[in-house]
Short mmCIF file of C-alpha atoms and ligand atoms in Angstrom, two decimals:
data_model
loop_
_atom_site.label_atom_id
_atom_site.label_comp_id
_atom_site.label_asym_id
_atom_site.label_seq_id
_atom_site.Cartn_x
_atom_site.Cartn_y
_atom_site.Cartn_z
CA UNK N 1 -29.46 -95.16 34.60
CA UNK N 2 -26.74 -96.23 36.76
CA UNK N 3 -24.18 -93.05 36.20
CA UNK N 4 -20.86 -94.72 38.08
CA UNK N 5 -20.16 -96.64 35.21
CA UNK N 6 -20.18 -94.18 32.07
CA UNK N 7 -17.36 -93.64 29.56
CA UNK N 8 -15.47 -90.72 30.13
CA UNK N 9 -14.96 -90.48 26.23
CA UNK N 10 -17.19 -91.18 23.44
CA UNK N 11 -16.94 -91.23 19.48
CA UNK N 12 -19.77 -90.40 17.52
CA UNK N 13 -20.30 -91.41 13.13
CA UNK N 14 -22.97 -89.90 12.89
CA UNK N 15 -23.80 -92.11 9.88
CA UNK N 16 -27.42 -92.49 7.83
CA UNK N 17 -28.50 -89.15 7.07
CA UNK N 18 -28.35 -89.48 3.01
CA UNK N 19 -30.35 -92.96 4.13
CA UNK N 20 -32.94 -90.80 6.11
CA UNK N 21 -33.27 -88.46 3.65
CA UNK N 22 -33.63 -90.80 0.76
CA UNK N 23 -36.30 -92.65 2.60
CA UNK N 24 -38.75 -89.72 2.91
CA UNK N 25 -38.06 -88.64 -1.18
CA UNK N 26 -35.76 -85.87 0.68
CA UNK N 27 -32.91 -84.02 -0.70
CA UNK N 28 -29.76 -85.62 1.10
CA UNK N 29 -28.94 -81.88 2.28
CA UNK N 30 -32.17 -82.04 4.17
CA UNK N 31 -30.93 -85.46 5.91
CA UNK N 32 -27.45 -83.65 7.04
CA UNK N 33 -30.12 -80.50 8.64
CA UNK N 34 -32.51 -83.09 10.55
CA UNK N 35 -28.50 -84.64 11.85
CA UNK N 36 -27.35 -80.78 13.28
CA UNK N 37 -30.89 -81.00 15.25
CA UNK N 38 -30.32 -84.28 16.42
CA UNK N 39 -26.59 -83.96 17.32
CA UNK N 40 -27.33 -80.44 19.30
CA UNK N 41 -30.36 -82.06 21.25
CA UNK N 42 -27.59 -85.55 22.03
CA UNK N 43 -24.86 -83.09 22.94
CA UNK N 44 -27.20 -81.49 25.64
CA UNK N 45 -28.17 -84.62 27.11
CA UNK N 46 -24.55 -86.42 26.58
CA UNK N 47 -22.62 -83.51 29.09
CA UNK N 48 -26.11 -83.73 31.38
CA UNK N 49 -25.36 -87.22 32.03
CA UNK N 50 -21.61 -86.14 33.05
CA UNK N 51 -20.01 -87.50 30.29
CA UNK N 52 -16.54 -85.36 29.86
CA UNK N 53 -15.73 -86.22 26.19
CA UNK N 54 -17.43 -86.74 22.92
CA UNK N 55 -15.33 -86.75 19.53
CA UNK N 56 -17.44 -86.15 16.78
CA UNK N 57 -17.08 -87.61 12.95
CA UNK N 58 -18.22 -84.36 10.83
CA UNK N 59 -16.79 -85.27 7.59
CA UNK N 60 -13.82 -87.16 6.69
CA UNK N 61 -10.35 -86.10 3.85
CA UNK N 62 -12.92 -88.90 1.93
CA UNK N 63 -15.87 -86.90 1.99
CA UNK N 64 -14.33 -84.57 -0.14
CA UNK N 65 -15.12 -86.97 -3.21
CA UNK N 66 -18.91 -86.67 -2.73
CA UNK N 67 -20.82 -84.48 -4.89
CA UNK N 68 -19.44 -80.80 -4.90
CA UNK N 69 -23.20 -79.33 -3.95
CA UNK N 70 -23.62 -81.79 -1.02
CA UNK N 71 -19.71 -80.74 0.42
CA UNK N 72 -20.91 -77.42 -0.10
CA UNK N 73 -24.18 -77.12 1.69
CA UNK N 74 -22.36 -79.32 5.01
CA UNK N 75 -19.71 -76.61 4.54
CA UNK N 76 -21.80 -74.12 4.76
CA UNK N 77 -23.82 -76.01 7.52
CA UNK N 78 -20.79 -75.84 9.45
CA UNK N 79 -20.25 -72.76 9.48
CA UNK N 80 -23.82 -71.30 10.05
CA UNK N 81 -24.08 -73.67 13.34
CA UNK N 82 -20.38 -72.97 14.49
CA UNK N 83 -21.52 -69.18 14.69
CA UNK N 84 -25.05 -69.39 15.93
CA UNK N 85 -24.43 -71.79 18.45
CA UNK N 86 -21.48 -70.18 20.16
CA UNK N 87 -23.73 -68.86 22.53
CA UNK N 88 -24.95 -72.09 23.63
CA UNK N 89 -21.13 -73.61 24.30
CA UNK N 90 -20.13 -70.58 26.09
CA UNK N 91 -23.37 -71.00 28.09
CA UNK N 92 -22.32 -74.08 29.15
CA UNK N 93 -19.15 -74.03 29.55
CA UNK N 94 -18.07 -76.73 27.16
CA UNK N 95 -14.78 -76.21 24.99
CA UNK N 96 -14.50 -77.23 21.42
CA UNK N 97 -11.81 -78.37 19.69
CA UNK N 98 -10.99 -79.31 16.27
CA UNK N 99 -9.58 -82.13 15.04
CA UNK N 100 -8.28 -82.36 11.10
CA UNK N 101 -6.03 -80.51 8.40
CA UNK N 102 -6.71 -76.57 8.93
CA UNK N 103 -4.59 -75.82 5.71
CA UNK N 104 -6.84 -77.30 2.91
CA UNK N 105 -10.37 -76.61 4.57
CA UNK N 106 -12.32 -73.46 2.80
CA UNK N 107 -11.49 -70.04 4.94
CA UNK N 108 -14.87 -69.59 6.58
CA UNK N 109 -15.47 -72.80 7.83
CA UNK N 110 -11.18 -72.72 9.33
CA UNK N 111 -12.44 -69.26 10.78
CA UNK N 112 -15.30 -70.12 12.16
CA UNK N 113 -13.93 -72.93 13.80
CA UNK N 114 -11.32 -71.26 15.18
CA UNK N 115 -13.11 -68.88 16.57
CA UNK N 116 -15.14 -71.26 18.40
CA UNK N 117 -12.23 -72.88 19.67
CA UNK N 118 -10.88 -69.63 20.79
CA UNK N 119 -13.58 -68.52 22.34
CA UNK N 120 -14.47 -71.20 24.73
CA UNK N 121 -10.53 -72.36 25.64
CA UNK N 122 -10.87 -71.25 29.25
CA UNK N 123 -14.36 -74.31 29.62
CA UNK N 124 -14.00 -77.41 31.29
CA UNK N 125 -17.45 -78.65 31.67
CA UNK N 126 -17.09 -81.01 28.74
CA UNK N 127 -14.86 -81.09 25.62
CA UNK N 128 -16.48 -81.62 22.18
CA UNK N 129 -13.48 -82.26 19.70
CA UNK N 130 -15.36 -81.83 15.50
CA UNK N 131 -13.62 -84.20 13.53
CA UNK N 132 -13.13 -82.15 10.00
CA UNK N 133 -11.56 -82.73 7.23
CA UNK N 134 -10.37 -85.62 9.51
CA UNK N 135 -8.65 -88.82 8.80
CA UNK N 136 -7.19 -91.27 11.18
CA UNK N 137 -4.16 -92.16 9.14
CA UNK N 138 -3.55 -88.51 8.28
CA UNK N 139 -3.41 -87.86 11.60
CA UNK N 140 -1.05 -90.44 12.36
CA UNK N 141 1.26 -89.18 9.30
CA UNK N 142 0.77 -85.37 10.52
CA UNK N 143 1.92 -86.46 13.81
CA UNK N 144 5.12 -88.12 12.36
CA UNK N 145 5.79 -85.29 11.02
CA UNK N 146 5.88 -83.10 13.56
CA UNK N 147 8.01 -85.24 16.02
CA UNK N 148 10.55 -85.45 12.77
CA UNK N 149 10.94 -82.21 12.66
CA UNK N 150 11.33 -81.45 16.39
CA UNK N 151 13.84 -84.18 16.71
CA UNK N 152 15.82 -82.64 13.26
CA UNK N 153 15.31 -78.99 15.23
CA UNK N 154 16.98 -80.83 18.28
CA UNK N 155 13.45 -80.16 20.61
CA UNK N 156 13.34 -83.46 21.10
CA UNK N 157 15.55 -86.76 21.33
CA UNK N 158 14.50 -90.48 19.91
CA UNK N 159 14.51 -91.82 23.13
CA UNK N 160 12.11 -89.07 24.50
CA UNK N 161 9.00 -90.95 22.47
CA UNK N 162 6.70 -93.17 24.16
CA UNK N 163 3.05 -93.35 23.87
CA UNK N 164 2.24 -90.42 25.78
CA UNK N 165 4.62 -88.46 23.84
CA UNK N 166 2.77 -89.49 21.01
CA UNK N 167 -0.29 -88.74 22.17
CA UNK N 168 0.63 -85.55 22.97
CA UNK N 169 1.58 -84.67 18.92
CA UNK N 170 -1.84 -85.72 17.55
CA UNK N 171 -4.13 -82.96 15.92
CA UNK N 172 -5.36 -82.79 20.08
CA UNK N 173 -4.10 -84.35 23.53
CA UNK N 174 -7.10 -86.22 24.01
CA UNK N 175 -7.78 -89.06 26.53
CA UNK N 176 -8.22 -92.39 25.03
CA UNK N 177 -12.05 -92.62 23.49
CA UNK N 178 -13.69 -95.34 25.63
CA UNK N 179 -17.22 -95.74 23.25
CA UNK N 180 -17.51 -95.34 19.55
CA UNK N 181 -20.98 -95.47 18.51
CA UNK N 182 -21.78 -95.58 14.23
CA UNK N 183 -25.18 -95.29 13.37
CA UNK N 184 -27.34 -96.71 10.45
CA UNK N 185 -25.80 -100.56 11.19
CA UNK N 186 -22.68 -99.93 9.05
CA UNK N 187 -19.54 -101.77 10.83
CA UNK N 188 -16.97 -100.28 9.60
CA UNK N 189 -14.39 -97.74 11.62
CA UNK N 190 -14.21 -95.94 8.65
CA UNK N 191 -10.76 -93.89 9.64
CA UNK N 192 -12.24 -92.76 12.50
CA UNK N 193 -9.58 -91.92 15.41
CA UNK N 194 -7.64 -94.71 15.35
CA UNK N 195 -4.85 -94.03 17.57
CA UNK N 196 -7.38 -93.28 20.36
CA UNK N 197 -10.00 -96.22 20.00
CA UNK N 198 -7.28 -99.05 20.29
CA UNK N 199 -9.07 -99.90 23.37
CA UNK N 200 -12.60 -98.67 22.56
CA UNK N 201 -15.72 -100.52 23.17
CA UNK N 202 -17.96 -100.33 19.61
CA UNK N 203 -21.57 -100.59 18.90
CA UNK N 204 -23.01 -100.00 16.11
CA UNK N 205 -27.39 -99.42 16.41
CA UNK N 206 -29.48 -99.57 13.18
CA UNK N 207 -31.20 -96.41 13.91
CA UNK N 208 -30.25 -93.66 11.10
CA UNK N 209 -28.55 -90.50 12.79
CA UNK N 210 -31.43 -88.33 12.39
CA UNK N 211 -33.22 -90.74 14.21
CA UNK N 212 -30.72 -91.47 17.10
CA UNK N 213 -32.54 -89.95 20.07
CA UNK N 214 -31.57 -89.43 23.75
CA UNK N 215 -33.23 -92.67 24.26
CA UNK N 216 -31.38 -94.75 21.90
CA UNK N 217 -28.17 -93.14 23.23
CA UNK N 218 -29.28 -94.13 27.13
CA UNK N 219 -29.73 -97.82 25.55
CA UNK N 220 -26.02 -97.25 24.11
CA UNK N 221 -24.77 -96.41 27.08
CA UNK N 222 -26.06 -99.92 28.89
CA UNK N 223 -25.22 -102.08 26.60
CA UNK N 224 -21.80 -100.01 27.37
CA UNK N 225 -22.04 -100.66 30.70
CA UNK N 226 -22.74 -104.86 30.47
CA UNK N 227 -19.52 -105.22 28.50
CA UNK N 228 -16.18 -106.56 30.09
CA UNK N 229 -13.76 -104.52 29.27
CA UNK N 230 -10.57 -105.99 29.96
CA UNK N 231 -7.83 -103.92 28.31
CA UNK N 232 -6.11 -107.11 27.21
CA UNK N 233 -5.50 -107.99 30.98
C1 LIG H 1 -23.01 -89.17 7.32
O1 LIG H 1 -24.23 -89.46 6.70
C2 LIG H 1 -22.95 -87.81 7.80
C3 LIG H 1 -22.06 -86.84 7.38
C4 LIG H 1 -21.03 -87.06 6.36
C5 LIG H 1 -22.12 -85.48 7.92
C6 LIG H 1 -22.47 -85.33 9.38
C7 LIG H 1 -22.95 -83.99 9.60
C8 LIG H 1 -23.96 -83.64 10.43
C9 LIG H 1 -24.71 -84.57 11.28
C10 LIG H 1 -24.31 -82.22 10.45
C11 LIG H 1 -24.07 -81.58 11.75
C12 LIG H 1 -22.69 -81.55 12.21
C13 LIG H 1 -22.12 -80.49 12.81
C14 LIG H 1 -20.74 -80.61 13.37
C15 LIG H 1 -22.80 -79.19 12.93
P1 LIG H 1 -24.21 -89.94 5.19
O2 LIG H 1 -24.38 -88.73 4.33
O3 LIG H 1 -22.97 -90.73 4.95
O4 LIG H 1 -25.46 -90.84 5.12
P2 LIG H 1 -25.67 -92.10 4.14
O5 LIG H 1 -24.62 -93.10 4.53
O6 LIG H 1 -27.04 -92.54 4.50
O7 LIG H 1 -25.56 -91.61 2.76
#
C-alpha cells in the first residue's frame, strides 16, 4: 500500500453488530463482543500503518433509547475493556480521549474513562478520541455554551471567534477528520462529528463491523486514496 497518501484522521461507525449477531441466531450483546475484538485488532493495524487519528462512534445521546439490557451490557463492555486494555495503550504510546457529555454517563464507565485518559496524556504515537454518549449537535450546543459564558465572564471578546477558536471549544481540539468510514452499507452520518467532517471523504462498505477486517480497512484506505479531494478549490 502506497503510505504517502493516508489520512491523517479517520472516523469510524462501527455499525452492523445487532445485524451480525442476528444473522448467526446470536444475542445482539454477543454482536457488540465480536465488535471490541474487531475494533482492538483495526486499532493495532490503523496506528501500524502511521495513521495519527481515529475518532471512534461508541454509542450516541440516541443510543440511550435502545433496550435498557443492551445499554447496559455496552456499558459495562466499556468499562471492562477501558480497564483491561490500559496496558496495551500505555504500551504503545497512544493517548485516548473522550469525546461526549461526562455529566449524564453512569460513574464507572466516566471513571474509567477518565482514567484512561489520564493515564496516557503524556502519548503521542496516535490519538484515539471514544465518541460516548456523543452527539454532533450536542456538541455544537455544548460548545456555544461555553464561548457564551467566557465572553459574559469577559475571557473572551466577539470578535476573538473564528473557526479555530471554535475548534478549540469542542468536547476536544481535534484536527479536521479526513475519512469517515460506516459499516453495514447504511448512508447515513448519523450525528457523527459534524463540525469536523465538513470536508471528510465518506465510504460506506457493506461488510458488518464484526466482520470489517484489516483487509477491508486496507481496501478503504485506496479507494481513499483514488478520490480527488478538492476542498471546494
Ligand atoms: C452499532 O451496531 C454499534 C454500537 C452501537 C456499539 C459499538 C460498540 C462496540 C463495537 C464495542 C466496542 C467499543 C469500545 C469502545 C470498546 P448496531 O447495534 O447499531 O448494529 P445494528 O445496526 O446491526 O443493529
Amino acid at each position: 500500500m502506497d503510505l504517502e497518501n493516508i489520512p491523517n484522521h479517520v472516523g469510524i461507525i462501527m455499525d452492523g453488530n445487532g445485524r451480525w449477531a442476528k444473522k448467526r441466531g446470536l444475542n445482539r450483546s454477543l454482536g457488540h463482543k465480536k465488535g471490541a475484538e474487531t475494533l482492538e485488532k483495526l486499532l493495532n493495524h490503523i496506528y501500524d500503518l502511521g495513521i495519527k487519528y481515529v475518532s471512534i462512534y461508541a454509542f450516541s445521546t440516541e443510543n440511550f433509547k435502545r433496550d435498557p439490557k443492551e445499554v447496559n451490557y455496552l456499558m459495562d463492555l466499556f468499562v471492562k475493556m477501558f480497564s483491561s486494555k490500559k496496558k496495551i495503550f500505555v504500551k504503545n504510546e497512544l493517548k485516548v480521549l473522550f469525546s461526549g457529555r461526562r455529566d449524564n454517563l453512569r460513574d464507572d464507565v466516566r471513571k474509567s474513562l477518565e482514567n484512561l485518559e489520564d493515564s496516557t496524556k503524556d502519548f503521542s504515537r496516535g490519538v484515539l478520541n471514544i465518541c460516548l454518549n456523543y452527539g454532533g449537535r450536542s456538541e455544537i450546543v455544548d460548545m456555544t455554551k461555553k464561548i457564551a459564558q467566557d465572553v459574559i465572564d469577559g475571557k473572551l471578546k466577539i470578535d476573538d471567534i473564528d473557526e479555530k477558536l471554535v475548534n478549540h471549544y469542542m468536547y476536544q481540539d481535534l484536527p479536521d477528520i479526513d475519512f469517515v468510514i460506516r459499516t453495514s452499507g447504511e448512508m447515513r452520518i448519523s450525528n457523527f462529528m459534524l463540525w469536523q467532517s465538513s470536508y471528510a471523504e465518506y465510504f460506506f462498505p457493506k461488510t458488518l463491523f464484526p466482520d470489517f477486517t484489516e483487509e477491508e480497512f486496507n481496501k478503504a484506505i485506496l479507494e481513499y486514496q483514488n478520490r480527488n479531494r478538492r476542498f471546494g478549490g
